[in-house]
Every structure is written in structure tokens, then in C-alpha cells.
PDB file of C-alpha atoms in Angstrom:
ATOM      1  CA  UNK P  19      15.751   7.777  22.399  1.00 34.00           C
ATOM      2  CA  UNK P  20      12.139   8.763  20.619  1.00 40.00           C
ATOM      3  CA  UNK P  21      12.981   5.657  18.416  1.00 45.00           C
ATOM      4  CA  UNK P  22      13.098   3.603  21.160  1.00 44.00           C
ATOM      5  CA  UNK P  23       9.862   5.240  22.676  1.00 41.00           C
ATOM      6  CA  UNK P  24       7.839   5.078  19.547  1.00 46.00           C
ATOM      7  CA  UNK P  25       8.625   1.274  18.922  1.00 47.00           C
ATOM      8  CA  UNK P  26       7.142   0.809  22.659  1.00 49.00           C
ATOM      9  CA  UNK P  27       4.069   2.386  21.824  1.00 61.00           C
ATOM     10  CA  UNK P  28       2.665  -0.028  18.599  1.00 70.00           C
ATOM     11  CA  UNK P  29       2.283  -3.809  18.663  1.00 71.00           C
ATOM     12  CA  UNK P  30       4.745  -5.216  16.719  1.00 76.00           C
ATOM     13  CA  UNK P  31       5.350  -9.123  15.688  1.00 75.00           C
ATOM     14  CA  UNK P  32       9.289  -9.440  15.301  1.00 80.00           C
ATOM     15  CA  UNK P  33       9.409  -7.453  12.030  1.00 88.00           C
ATOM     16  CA  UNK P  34       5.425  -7.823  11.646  1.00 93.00           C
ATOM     17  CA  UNK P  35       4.229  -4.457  12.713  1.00 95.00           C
ATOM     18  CA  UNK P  36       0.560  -4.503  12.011  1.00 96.00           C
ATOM     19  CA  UNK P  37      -0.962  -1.197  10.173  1.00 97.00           C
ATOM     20  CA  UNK P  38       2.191  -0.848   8.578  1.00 97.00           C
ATOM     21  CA  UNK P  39       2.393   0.223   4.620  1.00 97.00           C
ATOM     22  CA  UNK P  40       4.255  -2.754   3.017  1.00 97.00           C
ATOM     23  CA  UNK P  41       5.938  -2.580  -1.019  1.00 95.00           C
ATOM     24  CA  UNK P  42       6.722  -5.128  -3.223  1.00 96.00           C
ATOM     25  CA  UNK P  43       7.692  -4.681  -7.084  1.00 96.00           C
ATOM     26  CA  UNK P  44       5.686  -6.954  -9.119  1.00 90.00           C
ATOM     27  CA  UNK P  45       7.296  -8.179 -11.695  1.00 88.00           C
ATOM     28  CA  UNK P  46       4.778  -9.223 -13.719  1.00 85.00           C
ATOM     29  CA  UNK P  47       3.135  -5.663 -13.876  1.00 81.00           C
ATOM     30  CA  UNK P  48       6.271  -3.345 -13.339  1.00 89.00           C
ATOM     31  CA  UNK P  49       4.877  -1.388 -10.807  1.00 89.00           C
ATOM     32  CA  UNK P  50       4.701  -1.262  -7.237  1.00 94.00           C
ATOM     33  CA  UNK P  51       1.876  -3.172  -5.289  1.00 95.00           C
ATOM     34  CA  UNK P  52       1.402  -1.547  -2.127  1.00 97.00           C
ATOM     35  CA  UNK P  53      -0.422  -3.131   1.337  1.00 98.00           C
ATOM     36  CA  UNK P  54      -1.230  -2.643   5.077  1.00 98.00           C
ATOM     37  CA  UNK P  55       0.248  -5.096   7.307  1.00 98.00           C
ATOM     38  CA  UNK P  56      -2.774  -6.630   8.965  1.00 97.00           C
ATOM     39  CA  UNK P  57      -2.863  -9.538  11.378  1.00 88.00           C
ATOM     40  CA  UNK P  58       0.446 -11.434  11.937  1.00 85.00           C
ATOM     41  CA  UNK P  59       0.725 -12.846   7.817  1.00 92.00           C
ATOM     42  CA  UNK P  60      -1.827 -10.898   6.093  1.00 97.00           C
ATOM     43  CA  UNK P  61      -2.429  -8.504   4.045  1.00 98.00           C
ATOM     44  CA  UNK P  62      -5.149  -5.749   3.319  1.00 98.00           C
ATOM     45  CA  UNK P  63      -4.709  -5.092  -0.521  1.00 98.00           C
ATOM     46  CA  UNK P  64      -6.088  -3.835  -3.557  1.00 96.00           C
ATOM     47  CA  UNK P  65      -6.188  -7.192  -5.801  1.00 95.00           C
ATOM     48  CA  UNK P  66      -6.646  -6.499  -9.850  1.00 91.00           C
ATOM     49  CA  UNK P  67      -7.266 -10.086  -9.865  1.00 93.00           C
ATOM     50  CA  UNK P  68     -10.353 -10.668  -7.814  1.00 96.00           C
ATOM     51  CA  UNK P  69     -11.504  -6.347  -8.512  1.00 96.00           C
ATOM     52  CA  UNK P  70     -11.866  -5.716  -4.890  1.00 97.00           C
ATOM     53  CA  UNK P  71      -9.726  -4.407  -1.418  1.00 97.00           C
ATOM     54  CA  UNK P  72      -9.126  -7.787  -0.104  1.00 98.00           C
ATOM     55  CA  UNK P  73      -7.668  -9.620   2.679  1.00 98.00           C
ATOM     56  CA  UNK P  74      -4.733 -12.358   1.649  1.00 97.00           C
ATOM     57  CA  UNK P  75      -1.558 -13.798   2.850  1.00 96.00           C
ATOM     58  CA  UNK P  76       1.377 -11.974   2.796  1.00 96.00           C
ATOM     59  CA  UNK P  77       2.479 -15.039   0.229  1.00 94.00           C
ATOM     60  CA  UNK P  78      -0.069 -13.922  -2.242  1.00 95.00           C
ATOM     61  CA  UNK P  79       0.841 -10.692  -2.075  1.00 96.00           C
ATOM     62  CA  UNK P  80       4.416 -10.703  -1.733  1.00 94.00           C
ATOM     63  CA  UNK P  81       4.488 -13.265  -5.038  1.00 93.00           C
ATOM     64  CA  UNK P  82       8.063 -14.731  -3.717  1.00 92.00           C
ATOM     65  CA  UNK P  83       9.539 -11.386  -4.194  1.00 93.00           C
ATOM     66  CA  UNK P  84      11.330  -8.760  -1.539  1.00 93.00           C
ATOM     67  CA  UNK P  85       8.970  -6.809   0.479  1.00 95.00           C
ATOM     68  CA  UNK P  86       9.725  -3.394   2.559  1.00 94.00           C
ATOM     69  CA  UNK P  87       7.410  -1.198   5.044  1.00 96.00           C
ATOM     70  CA  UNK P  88       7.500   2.392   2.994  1.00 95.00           C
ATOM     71  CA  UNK P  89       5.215   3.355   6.287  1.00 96.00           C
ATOM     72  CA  UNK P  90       5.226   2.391  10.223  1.00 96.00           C
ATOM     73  CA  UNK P  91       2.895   3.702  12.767  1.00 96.00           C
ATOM     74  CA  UNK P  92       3.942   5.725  15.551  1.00 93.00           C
ATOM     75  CA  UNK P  93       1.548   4.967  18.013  1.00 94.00           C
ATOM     76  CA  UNK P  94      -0.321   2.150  18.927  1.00 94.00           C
ATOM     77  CA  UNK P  95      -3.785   5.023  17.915  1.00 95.00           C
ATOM     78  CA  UNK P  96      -2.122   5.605  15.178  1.00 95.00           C
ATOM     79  CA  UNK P  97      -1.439   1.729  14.255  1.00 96.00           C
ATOM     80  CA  UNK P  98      -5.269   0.823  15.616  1.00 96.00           C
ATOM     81  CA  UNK P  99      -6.632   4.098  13.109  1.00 97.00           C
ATOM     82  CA  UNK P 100      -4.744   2.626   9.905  1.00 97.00           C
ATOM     83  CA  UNK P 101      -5.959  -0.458  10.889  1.00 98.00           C
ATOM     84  CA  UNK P 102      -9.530   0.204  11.215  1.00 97.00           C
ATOM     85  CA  UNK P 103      -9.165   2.286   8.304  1.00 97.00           C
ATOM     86  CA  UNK P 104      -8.206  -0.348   5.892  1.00 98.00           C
ATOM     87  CA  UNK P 105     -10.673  -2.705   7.303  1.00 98.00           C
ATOM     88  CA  UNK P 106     -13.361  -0.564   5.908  1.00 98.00           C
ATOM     89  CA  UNK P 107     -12.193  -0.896   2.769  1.00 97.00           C
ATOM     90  CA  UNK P 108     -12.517  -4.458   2.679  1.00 98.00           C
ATOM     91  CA  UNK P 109     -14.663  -5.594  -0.458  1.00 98.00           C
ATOM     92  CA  UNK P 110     -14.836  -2.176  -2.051  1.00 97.00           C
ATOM     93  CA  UNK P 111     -13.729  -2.245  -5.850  1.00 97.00           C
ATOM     94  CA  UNK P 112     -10.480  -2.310  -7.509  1.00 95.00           C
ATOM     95  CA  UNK P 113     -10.330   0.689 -10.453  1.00 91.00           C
ATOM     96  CA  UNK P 114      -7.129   1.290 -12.254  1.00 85.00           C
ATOM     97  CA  UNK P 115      -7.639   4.825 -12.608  1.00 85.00           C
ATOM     98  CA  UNK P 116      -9.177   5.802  -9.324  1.00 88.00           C
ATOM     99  CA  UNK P 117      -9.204   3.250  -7.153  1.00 89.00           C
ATOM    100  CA  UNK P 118      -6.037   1.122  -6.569  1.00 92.00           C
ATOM    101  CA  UNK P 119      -3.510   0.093  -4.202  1.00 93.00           C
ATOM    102  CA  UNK P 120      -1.564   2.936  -4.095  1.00 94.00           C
ATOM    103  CA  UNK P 121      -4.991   4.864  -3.703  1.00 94.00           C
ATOM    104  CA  UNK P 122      -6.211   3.158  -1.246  1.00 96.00           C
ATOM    105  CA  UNK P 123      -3.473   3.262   0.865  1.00 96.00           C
ATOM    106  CA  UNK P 124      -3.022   6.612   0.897  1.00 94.00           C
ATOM    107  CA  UNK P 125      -6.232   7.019   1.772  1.00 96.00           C
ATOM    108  CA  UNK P 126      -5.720   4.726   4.730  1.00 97.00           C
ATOM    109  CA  UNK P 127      -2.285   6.553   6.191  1.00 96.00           C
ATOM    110  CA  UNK P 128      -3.284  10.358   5.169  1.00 94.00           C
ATOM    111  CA  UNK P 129      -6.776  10.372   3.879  1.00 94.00           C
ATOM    112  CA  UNK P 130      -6.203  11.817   0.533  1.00 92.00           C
ATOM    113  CA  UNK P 131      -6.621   8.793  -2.651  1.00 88.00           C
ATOM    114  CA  UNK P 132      -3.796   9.490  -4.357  1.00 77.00           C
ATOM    115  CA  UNK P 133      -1.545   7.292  -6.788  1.00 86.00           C
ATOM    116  CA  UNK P 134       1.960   8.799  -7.618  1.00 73.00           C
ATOM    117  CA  UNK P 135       3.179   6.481  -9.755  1.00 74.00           C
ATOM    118  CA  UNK P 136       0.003   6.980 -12.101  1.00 66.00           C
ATOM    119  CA  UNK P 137       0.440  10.546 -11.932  1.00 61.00           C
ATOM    120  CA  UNK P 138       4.184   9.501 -13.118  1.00 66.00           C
ATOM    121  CA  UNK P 139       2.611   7.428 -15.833  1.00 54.00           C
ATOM    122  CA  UNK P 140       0.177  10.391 -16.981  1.00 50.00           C
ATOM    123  CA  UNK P 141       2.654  12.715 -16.873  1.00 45.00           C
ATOM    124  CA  UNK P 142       4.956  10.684 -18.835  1.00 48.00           C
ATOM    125  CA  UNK P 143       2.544   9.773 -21.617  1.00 51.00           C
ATOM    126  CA  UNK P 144       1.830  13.813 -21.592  1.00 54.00           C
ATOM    127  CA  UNK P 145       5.210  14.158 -22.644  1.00 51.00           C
ATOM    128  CA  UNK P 146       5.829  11.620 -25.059  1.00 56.00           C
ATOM    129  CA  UNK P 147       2.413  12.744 -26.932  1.00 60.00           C
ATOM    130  CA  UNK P 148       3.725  16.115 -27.055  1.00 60.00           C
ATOM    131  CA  UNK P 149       7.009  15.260 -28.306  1.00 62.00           C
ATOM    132  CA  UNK P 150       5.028  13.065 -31.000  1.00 65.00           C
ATOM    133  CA  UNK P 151       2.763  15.991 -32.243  1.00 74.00           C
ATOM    134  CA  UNK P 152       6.291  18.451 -32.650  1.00 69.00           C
ATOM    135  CA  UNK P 153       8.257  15.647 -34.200  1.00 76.00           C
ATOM    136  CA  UNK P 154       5.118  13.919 -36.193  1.00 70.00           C
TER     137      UNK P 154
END
């Protein structure tokens, strides 16, 4: 029944639910690219391409490939506060290693920047360069 409540209370487009956090695996990267559904077929992103939070289709960020929400408001405040949120990012620069998708939108939904699967990557390349100072 709360299921039913909560999907009452955000403005949704068939399976378009604005302010929610979409995921698609890019292929040509091999990492996840991470968004914030935005009007019905857009996208606010973080785009290494053009350096910036931008605003795109959901083609150009999807790149042909199978997209999920990893993130759906509640509430239409809730929907309205990620949305405004991510709107305010728009234009502000694209960093690797401090500011990018995954940073941003976890900035949007809980308001801590954080990247997990860099902090996967570091942790991984921790490893492997201790493993290559005891074997080496």
C-alpha cells in the first residue's frame, strides 16, 4: 500500500519519473555513467566530452545501451529538491577525480560528492601496487 501511495505523490511520465537517478554501462569507458532524469527525454549529466554538468537527450546519454533508475523520489518535494538540485549544477566542470557523474549525483540525492566506483578503482590500484612492491 505505501508503494502505491508514494508513486501518487511524484510526477511520473509512463516510466519517465523526473529527478530520478538513471545508470547506463558505457561501453566504451567500462564504467558506469550515472544521470538525473530531467524533463520528459533528458538528461542532467556529467559529460567528459564537452568538461561540464550538462543537459542532453536521454539518446546521448544512454549511447543505444540499457538504462535503469538506481534512485526514485518519494515525494513530489523530494522529486522537485533533486531536481532543482541538479539544475544548479548545470555548466559547472567535469573533473575525473573530484568532480564527475557519480559525484555529482550524489551530491544531488544526499549531498555528500562521492564516487564509489573510484574509490573501487583507488583501492584496487592500492592493492595491486602493494602486491608489486612484495613480489618486485
Amino acid at each position: 500500500m505505501a508503494e502505491g501511495w508514494e508513486n501518487m505523490n511524484r510526477i511520473q511520465y509512463g516510466n519517465w519519473i523526473p529527478g530520478g537517478v538513471l545508470r547506463v554501462f558505457s561501453q566504451r569507458r567500462g564504467v558506469w555513467h550515472f544521470g538525473i532524469a530531467a524533463g520528459l527525454g533528458m538528461v542532467m549529466h556529467a559529460s567528459k566530452e564537452r568538461g561540464r554538468f550538462v543537459l542532453t537527450t536521454f539518446a546521448e546519454f544512454s549511447e543505444g545501451q540499457h538504462v535503469d533508475y538506481t534512485w526514485l523520489p518519494t515525494t513530489v518535494q523530494q522529486q522537485q529538491a533533486a531536481l532543482n538540485r541538479a539544475e544548479s549544477q548545470i555548466g559547472k566542470p567535469f573533473y575525473l577525480l573530484t568532480a564527475n557523474c557519480e559525484d555529482y549525483v550524489n551530491w544531488i540525492i544526499t549531498g555528500v560528492a562521492r564516487s564509489p566506483q573510484r574509490e573501487l578503482f583507488g583501492v584496487a590500484g592500492l592493492v595491486l601496487g602493494l602486491l608489486a612492491c612484495m613480489l618486485g
